[in-house]
Coordinates of C-alpha atoms in Angstrom, one line a residue:
X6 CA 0.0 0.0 0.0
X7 CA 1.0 3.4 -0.9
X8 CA -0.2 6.5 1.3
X9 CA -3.9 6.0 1.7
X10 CA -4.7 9.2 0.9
X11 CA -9.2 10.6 1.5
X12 CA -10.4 13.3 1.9
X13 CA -12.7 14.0 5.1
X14 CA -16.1 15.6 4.6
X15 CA -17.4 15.3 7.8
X16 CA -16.0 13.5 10.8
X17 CA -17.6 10.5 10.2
X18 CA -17.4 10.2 5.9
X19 CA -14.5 10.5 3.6
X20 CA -14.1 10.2 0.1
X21 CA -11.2 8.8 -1.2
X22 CA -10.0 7.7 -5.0
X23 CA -9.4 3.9 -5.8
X24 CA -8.0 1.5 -3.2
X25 CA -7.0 -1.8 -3.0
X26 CA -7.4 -4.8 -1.3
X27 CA -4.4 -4.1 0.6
X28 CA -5.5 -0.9 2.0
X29 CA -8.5 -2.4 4.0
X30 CA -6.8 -3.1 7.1
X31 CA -5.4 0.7 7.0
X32 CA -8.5 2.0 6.2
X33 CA -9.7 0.2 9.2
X34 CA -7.0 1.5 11.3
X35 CA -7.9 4.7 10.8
X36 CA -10.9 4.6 12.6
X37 CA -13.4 3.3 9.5
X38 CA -16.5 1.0 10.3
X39 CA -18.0 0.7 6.6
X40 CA -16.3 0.7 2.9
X41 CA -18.9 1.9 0.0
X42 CA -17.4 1.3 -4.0
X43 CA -19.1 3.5 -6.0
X44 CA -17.0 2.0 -8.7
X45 CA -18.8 -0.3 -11.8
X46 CA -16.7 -3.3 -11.8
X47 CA -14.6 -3.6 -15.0
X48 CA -14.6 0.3 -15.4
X49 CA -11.4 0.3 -15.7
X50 CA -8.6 -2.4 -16.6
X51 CA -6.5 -2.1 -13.8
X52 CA -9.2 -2.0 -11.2
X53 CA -9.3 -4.8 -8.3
X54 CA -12.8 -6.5 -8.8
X55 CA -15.5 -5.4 -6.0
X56 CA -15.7 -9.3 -4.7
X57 CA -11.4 -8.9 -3.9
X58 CA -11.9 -5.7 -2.0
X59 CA -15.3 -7.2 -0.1
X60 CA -13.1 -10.0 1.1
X61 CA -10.1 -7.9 2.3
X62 CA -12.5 -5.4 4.0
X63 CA -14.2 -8.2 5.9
X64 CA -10.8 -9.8 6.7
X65 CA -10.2 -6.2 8.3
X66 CA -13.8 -6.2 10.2
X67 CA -15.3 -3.6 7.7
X68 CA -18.4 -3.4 5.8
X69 CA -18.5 -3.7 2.7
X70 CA -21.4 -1.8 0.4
X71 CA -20.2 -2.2 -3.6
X72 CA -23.1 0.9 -4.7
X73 CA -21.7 1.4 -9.0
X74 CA -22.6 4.5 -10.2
X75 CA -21.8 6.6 -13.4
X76 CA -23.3 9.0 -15.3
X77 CA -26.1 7.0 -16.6
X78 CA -27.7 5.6 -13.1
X79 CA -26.6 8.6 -10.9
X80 CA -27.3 8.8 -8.2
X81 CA -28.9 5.2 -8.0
X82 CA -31.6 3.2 -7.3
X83 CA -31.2 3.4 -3.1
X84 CA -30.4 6.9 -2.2
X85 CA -31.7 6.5 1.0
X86 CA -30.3 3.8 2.2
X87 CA -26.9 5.5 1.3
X88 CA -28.1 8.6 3.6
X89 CA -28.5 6.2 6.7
X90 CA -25.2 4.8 6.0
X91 CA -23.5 8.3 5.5
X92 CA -25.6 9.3 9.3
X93 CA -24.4 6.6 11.3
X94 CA -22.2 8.1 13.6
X95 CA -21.1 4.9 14.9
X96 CA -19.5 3.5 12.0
X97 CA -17.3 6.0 10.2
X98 CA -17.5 5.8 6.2
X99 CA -15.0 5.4 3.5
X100 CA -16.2 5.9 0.2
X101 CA -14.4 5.7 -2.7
X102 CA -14.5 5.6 -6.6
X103 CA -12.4 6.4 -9.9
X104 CA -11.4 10.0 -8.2
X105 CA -13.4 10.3 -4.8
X106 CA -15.4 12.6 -7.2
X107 CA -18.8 10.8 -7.3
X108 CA -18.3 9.1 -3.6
X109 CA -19.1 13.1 -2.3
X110 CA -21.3 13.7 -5.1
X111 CA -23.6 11.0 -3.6
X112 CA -23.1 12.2 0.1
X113 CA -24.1 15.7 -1.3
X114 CA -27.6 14.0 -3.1
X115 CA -28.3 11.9 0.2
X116 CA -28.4 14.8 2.3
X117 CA -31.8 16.2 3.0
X118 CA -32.6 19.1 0.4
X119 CA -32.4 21.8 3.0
X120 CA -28.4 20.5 3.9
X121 CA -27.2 19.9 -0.2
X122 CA -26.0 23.7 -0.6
X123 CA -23.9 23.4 2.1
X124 CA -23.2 20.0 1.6
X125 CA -22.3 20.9 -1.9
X126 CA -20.0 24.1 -0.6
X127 CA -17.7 22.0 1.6
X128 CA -17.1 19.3 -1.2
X129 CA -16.2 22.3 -3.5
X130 CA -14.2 24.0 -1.0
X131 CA -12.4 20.7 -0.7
X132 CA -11.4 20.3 -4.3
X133 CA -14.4 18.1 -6.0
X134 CA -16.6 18.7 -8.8
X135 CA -19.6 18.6 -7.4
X136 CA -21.6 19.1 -10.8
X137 CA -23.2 15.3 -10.4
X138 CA -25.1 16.2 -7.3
X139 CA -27.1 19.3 -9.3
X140 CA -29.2 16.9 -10.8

């Protein structure tokens, strides 16, 4: 593993570009409860299949949630059960896709409408595009 590198946006759900299987046990370590892939298996060539990363997360006591999305199906078919993952307090999330850029883009469309503006702020002010979630 290289340095895991996420990006906090809150103090319970970060959003962090690809990982690997071997970065489940560090993600873990750092506090993590629950892994979402936003990530269509076989988007890309190099890309560790979701069933790999499910094992080495629950090898490392994580939940594992594989939730693809892409332009097409954005922001899926279980928005809300995405929300009560993203509000659990108790089991920090780690999110992660291509970039980290759709991971907060669906943590900005599960938040209830009257929270998406700032929602949306802090994931710009933190470097995404948060385009996705104006749909």
């Amino acid at each position: 593993m290289a340095d895991l590198r996420f990006v906090k946006l809150t103090d319970t759900v970060a959003a962090s570009p690809q990982v690997l299987p071997s970065d489940m046990q560090a993600i873990a370590d750092e506090g993590f409860k629950v892994v979402i892939n936003n990530r269509p298996d076989a988007e890309a060539p190099d890309q560790p299949a979701s069933d790999a990363i499910a094992a080495a997360a629950a090898a490392a006591g994580l939940a594992y949630h594989h939730y693809p999305l892409n332009a097409f199906n954005y922001p899926g078919d279980d928005i809300e059960r995405m929300r009560e993952l993203f509000d659990d307090d108790e089991a920090p999330v780690f999110a992660f896709c291509r970039s980290g850029t759709r991971s907060a883009n669906l943590w900005i469309s599960s938040r209830p409408a009257g929270e998406r503006d700032a929602a949306r702020q802090r994931a710009a002010q933190l470097g995404f595009d948060v385009t996705m979630s104006l749909r």
